[in-house]
Short mmCIF file of C-alpha atoms in Angstrom, two decimals:
data_model
loop_
_atom_site.label_atom_id
_atom_site.label_comp_id
_atom_site.label_asym_id
_atom_site.label_seq_id
_atom_site.Cartn_x
_atom_site.Cartn_y
_atom_site.Cartn_z
CA MET A 15 201.16 145.05 -54.93
CA ASN A 16 201.68 142.16 -57.47
CA GLN A 17 203.66 139.30 -55.81
CA LYS A 18 205.39 138.24 -59.02
CA ASN A 19 207.00 141.75 -59.40
CA VAL A 20 208.04 141.43 -55.70
CA ILE A 21 209.60 138.14 -56.26
CA ALA A 22 211.09 139.10 -59.66
CA SER A 23 211.12 135.32 -60.54
CA THR A 24 209.93 133.28 -63.69
CA ILE A 25 209.28 130.11 -61.60
CA ASP A 26 205.89 128.91 -61.18
CA PRO A 27 206.13 126.52 -58.18
CA GLU A 28 202.89 124.55 -59.03
CA ASP A 29 204.41 123.94 -62.73
CA VAL A 30 207.53 122.64 -61.27
CA ALA A 31 206.01 120.33 -58.67
CA ARG A 32 203.61 118.99 -61.46
CA PHE A 33 206.58 118.07 -63.78
CA SER A 34 208.86 116.91 -60.78
CA ALA A 35 206.14 114.26 -59.97
CA VAL A 36 206.70 112.48 -63.32
CA ALA A 37 210.57 113.34 -63.72
CA ALA A 38 211.37 109.56 -63.90
CA GLU A 39 209.23 109.18 -66.98
CA TRP A 40 210.69 111.60 -69.41
CA TRP A 41 212.09 108.80 -71.66
CA ASP A 42 209.00 106.78 -71.58
CA MET A 43 207.81 106.96 -75.10
CA GLN A 44 204.31 105.87 -73.99
CA GLY A 45 204.34 107.82 -70.73
CA PRO A 46 203.19 111.48 -69.94
CA PHE A 47 205.80 113.23 -72.15
CA ALA A 48 204.69 111.10 -75.23
CA PRO A 49 203.43 114.16 -77.03
CA LEU A 50 206.49 115.98 -76.64
CA HIS A 51 208.37 113.07 -78.12
CA LYS A 52 206.02 113.38 -81.13
CA PHE A 53 206.60 117.05 -81.11
CA THR A 54 210.28 116.72 -81.04
CA PRO A 55 210.88 116.05 -84.90
CA VAL A 56 209.21 119.24 -86.20
CA ARG A 57 210.82 121.57 -83.67
CA LEU A 58 214.15 120.07 -84.18
CA GLY A 59 213.72 120.34 -87.80
CA LEU A 60 213.03 123.99 -87.43
CA ILE A 61 215.92 124.69 -85.33
CA ARG A 62 218.23 122.90 -87.63
CA GLU A 63 217.02 124.80 -90.74
CA TRP A 64 216.58 128.17 -89.10
CA LEU A 65 220.17 128.06 -87.33
CA SER A 66 221.73 126.75 -90.36
CA ASP A 67 220.27 129.61 -92.41
CA HIS A 68 221.18 132.19 -89.92
CA PHE A 69 224.92 130.99 -89.23
CA VAL A 70 225.25 129.85 -92.80
CA LEU A 71 225.97 126.28 -91.97
CA SER A 72 225.71 123.18 -94.14
CA GLU A 73 222.13 121.75 -93.04
CA ALA A 74 223.03 118.47 -94.96
CA ALA A 75 226.26 118.04 -92.79
CA GLU A 76 226.24 115.35 -90.20
CA THR A 77 227.16 117.65 -87.43
CA PRO A 78 226.09 121.13 -88.71
CA PHE A 79 226.29 122.77 -85.19
CA ASN A 80 229.90 122.11 -84.70
CA GLY A 81 231.41 125.15 -82.90
CA LEU A 82 227.95 126.63 -81.72
CA LYS A 83 227.16 126.90 -77.91
CA LEU A 84 223.43 126.37 -77.28
CA LEU A 85 221.26 126.77 -74.28
CA ASP A 86 218.21 124.55 -73.90
CA ILE A 87 215.93 126.16 -71.30
CA GLY A 88 213.39 124.20 -69.58
CA CYS A 89 215.18 121.11 -71.03
CA GLY A 90 213.41 118.72 -68.92
CA GLY A 91 214.78 115.25 -69.68
CA GLY A 92 216.93 116.25 -72.41
CA LEU A 93 214.44 115.52 -75.51
CA ILE A 94 216.03 118.52 -77.41
CA SER A 95 219.53 118.86 -75.60
CA GLU A 96 220.45 115.28 -76.67
CA PRO A 97 219.70 115.33 -80.45
CA LEU A 98 221.27 119.13 -80.70
CA THR A 99 224.52 117.62 -79.00
CA ARG A 100 224.43 114.76 -81.64
CA LEU A 101 224.49 117.51 -84.45
CA GLY A 102 227.74 118.89 -82.83
CA ALA A 103 226.63 121.54 -80.54
CA THR A 104 228.22 122.21 -77.07
CA VAL A 105 224.85 122.14 -75.17
CA THR A 106 223.93 123.57 -71.76
CA GLY A 107 220.51 122.40 -70.61
CA ILE A 108 218.76 124.14 -67.47
CA ASP A 109 215.70 123.35 -65.59
CA ALA A 110 214.09 124.51 -62.46
CA ASP A 111 213.41 120.94 -61.09
CA ALA A 112 216.38 118.91 -59.62
CA ARG A 113 214.77 115.57 -60.03
CA THR A 114 214.43 116.30 -63.76
CA ILE A 115 218.00 117.45 -64.14
CA GLY A 116 218.90 114.09 -62.38
CA THR A 117 216.92 112.27 -65.12
CA ALA A 118 218.52 114.15 -67.84
CA ARG A 119 222.02 113.56 -66.45
CA LEU A 120 221.31 109.94 -66.01
CA HIS A 121 220.07 109.49 -69.73
CA ALA A 122 222.96 111.41 -71.16
CA GLU A 123 225.47 109.43 -69.26
CA GLN A 124 223.89 106.24 -70.44
CA THR A 125 223.83 107.16 -74.17
CA GLY A 126 227.55 108.53 -73.93
CA LEU A 127 226.81 112.34 -74.45
CA GLU A 128 228.36 115.14 -72.76
CA ILE A 129 225.68 117.75 -71.76
CA ASP A 130 226.16 120.49 -69.19
CA TYR A 131 222.88 120.16 -67.23
CA ARG A 132 222.04 122.69 -64.36
CA VAL A 133 219.40 123.31 -62.06
CA SER A 134 218.76 127.04 -62.77
CA LEU A 135 216.33 129.57 -63.73
CA ALA A 136 216.80 131.62 -66.87
CA GLU A 137 217.21 134.78 -65.02
CA ASP A 138 219.71 133.49 -62.69
CA LEU A 139 221.88 132.07 -65.40
CA ALA A 140 221.53 135.48 -67.45
CA ALA A 141 223.17 137.05 -64.57
CA GLU A 142 225.89 134.34 -64.30
CA MET A 143 226.65 134.02 -68.14
CA PRO A 144 225.31 136.94 -70.02
CA GLY A 145 225.74 136.79 -73.94
CA ALA A 146 227.39 133.27 -73.53
CA PHE A 147 225.52 131.38 -76.21
CA ASP A 148 225.00 131.47 -79.87
CA ALA A 149 221.53 130.39 -79.65
CA VAL A 150 219.00 130.01 -76.91
CA ILE A 151 216.11 127.48 -77.13
CA ALA A 152 212.98 127.76 -75.07
CA SER A 153 210.60 125.17 -76.48
CA GLU A 154 207.24 124.73 -74.69
CA VAL A 155 208.37 126.68 -71.76
CA ILE A 156 207.06 130.45 -71.63
CA GLU A 157 203.51 129.20 -71.25
CA HIS A 158 204.59 127.82 -67.74
CA VAL A 159 206.56 130.80 -66.38
CA ALA A 160 205.04 133.27 -63.91
CA ASP A 161 206.61 136.29 -65.51
CA PRO A 162 206.98 136.30 -69.25
CA ALA A 163 208.55 139.52 -69.64
CA LEU A 164 211.43 138.77 -67.48
CA PHE A 165 211.82 135.48 -69.02
CA ALA A 166 211.82 137.08 -72.47
CA ALA A 167 214.47 139.47 -71.29
CA SER A 168 216.55 136.64 -69.72
CA LEU A 169 216.54 134.84 -73.21
CA ALA A 170 217.75 138.09 -74.87
CA SER A 171 220.44 138.66 -72.15
CA LEU A 172 221.85 135.03 -72.51
CA VAL A 173 222.27 135.10 -76.12
CA ARG A 174 225.43 136.81 -77.68
CA PRO A 175 225.13 139.74 -80.25
CA GLY A 176 224.40 138.10 -83.58
CA GLY A 177 222.95 135.10 -82.04
CA VAL A 178 219.33 133.76 -82.13
CA VAL A 179 216.53 132.85 -79.86
CA PHE A 180 214.25 130.14 -80.72
CA VAL A 181 210.77 129.78 -78.97
CA THR A 182 207.86 127.39 -79.44
CA THR A 183 204.72 127.93 -77.46
CA LEU A 184 200.84 127.85 -77.62
CA ASN A 185 198.54 130.42 -78.96
CA ARG A 186 195.73 131.78 -76.76
CA THR A 187 192.69 131.08 -79.12
CA MET A 188 189.39 129.37 -78.91
CA LYS A 189 190.99 126.71 -81.13
CA SER A 190 193.86 126.14 -78.67
CA LEU A 191 191.41 125.95 -75.62
CA LEU A 192 189.53 123.37 -77.45
CA PHE A 193 192.43 121.29 -78.72
CA GLY A 194 195.71 122.40 -77.07
CA LYS A 195 193.93 122.32 -73.61
CA PHE A 196 190.86 120.47 -73.15
CA ALA A 197 191.25 117.63 -75.98
CA ALA A 198 195.08 117.18 -75.20
CA GLU A 199 194.37 116.83 -71.36
CA TYR A 200 190.66 115.47 -70.83
CA VAL A 201 189.79 113.55 -74.20
CA LEU A 202 193.20 112.12 -75.69
CA ARG A 203 194.80 112.17 -72.21
CA TRP A 204 198.08 113.32 -73.85
CA VAL A 205 199.10 115.08 -70.80
CA PRO A 206 197.91 115.21 -67.24
CA ALA A 207 194.97 117.42 -66.33
CA GLY A 208 196.08 120.86 -65.28
CA THR A 209 199.28 120.87 -67.32
CA HIS A 210 198.51 124.01 -69.13
CA ASP A 211 196.73 127.17 -68.02
CA TRP A 212 195.11 128.62 -71.09
CA ARG A 213 195.14 132.08 -69.64
CA GLN A 214 199.13 132.04 -69.61
CA PHE A 215 199.13 131.35 -73.55
CA LEU A 216 200.66 134.09 -75.47
CA THR A 217 199.57 135.33 -78.96
CA PRO A 218 202.09 135.75 -81.52
CA ASN A 219 201.56 139.43 -81.26
CA GLU A 220 202.15 139.49 -77.56
CA LEU A 221 205.27 137.03 -77.69
CA GLY A 222 206.56 139.04 -80.45
CA ALA A 223 206.30 142.26 -78.45
CA LEU A 224 207.85 140.70 -75.45
CA LEU A 225 210.88 139.79 -77.72
CA SER A 226 211.20 143.10 -79.28
CA GLU A 227 210.95 144.86 -75.88
CA ALA A 228 213.85 142.74 -74.84
CA GLY A 229 215.92 144.19 -77.81
CA LEU A 230 215.51 141.31 -80.30
CA VAL A 231 214.43 141.21 -83.89
CA LEU A 232 211.94 138.78 -85.03
CA ALA A 233 213.16 136.78 -88.10
CA GLU A 234 211.07 133.81 -88.78
CA LYS A 235 207.52 132.57 -87.62
CA THR A 236 205.59 129.54 -88.27
CA GLY A 237 202.57 127.48 -87.18
CA ILE A 238 202.80 123.83 -86.09
CA ARG A 239 199.74 121.49 -86.51
CA PHE A 240 199.07 117.94 -85.51
CA ASP A 241 198.15 115.49 -88.36
CA PRO A 242 196.07 112.72 -86.86
CA LEU A 243 196.47 110.46 -89.74
CA GLY A 244 200.13 110.49 -89.63
CA ASP A 245 200.15 110.79 -85.76
CA SER A 246 202.83 113.46 -86.11
CA PHE A 247 203.32 117.18 -85.80
CA GLU A 248 204.21 119.30 -88.87
CA ARG A 249 204.57 122.77 -90.09
CA SER A 250 201.64 124.86 -90.96
CA SER A 251 200.33 128.21 -92.02
CA ASP A 252 197.97 128.06 -89.19
CA LEU A 253 199.22 129.62 -85.91
CA GLY A 254 195.86 129.00 -84.15
CA ILE A 255 197.45 126.35 -81.77
CA ASN A 256 201.13 125.83 -81.68
CA TYR A 257 203.58 128.11 -83.21
CA ALA A 258 207.43 128.93 -83.36
CA MET A 259 209.43 132.01 -83.51
CA LEU A 260 213.09 132.91 -84.20
CA ALA A 261 214.60 136.22 -83.15
CA ILE A 262 218.00 137.72 -83.57
CA ARG A 263 219.90 139.77 -81.17
CA PRO A 264 221.39 142.69 -83.20
CA GLU A 265 225.16 142.91 -83.41
CA SER A 266 224.86 146.53 -82.11
CA ALA A 267 222.04 148.52 -80.66
#
């Protein structure tokens, strides 16, 4: 019998331990999370644009997310939670690792931001707070979980009818194996070796199917590529390595 099905949990203990070991370095721009700092502008730009379009908000406003309740799953040190809060949202951030949440809480306190950080798994919070959020964000998380189907179902449960789920992840292609795994971990040394398991990457079709099976309707999709000349990430029509999706929970079944 599959142990994952017996446990019925999305947690991957090895991944949690790996990130816990470097929890204090989340806000070191030159540290192990430097690639995520580079990645944040493009994913934040997508969140701002897609949520503004969906909820008919003024994207040009200084705080367009006023009144929105957002959940950042796998929030880490708060790299997305903090800018979302500055955009006016009421943000809850969850992570499986207590040390990482401690880092996030301390940094938010130092910067004067009120963010509800919790040590929790997506499925546990879904049981506690179903339909509590206007938008649920899971950026660079699903490739680390033990049960992607349960994780997708938890995302759908957490968002209210009419709300949206935003996901970024890595595609399972030869290109992502070469650049997203080996180059990033062993050549460029962007992340520690062993951070990613290429076999856990999901193709856009696989992720789309999981979200659809959870009752969500796909609305947006784009690729994300690294521009070595600009030393930054940008949107792309190529979904071969990184990509983003937006899915809507229908108002009624």
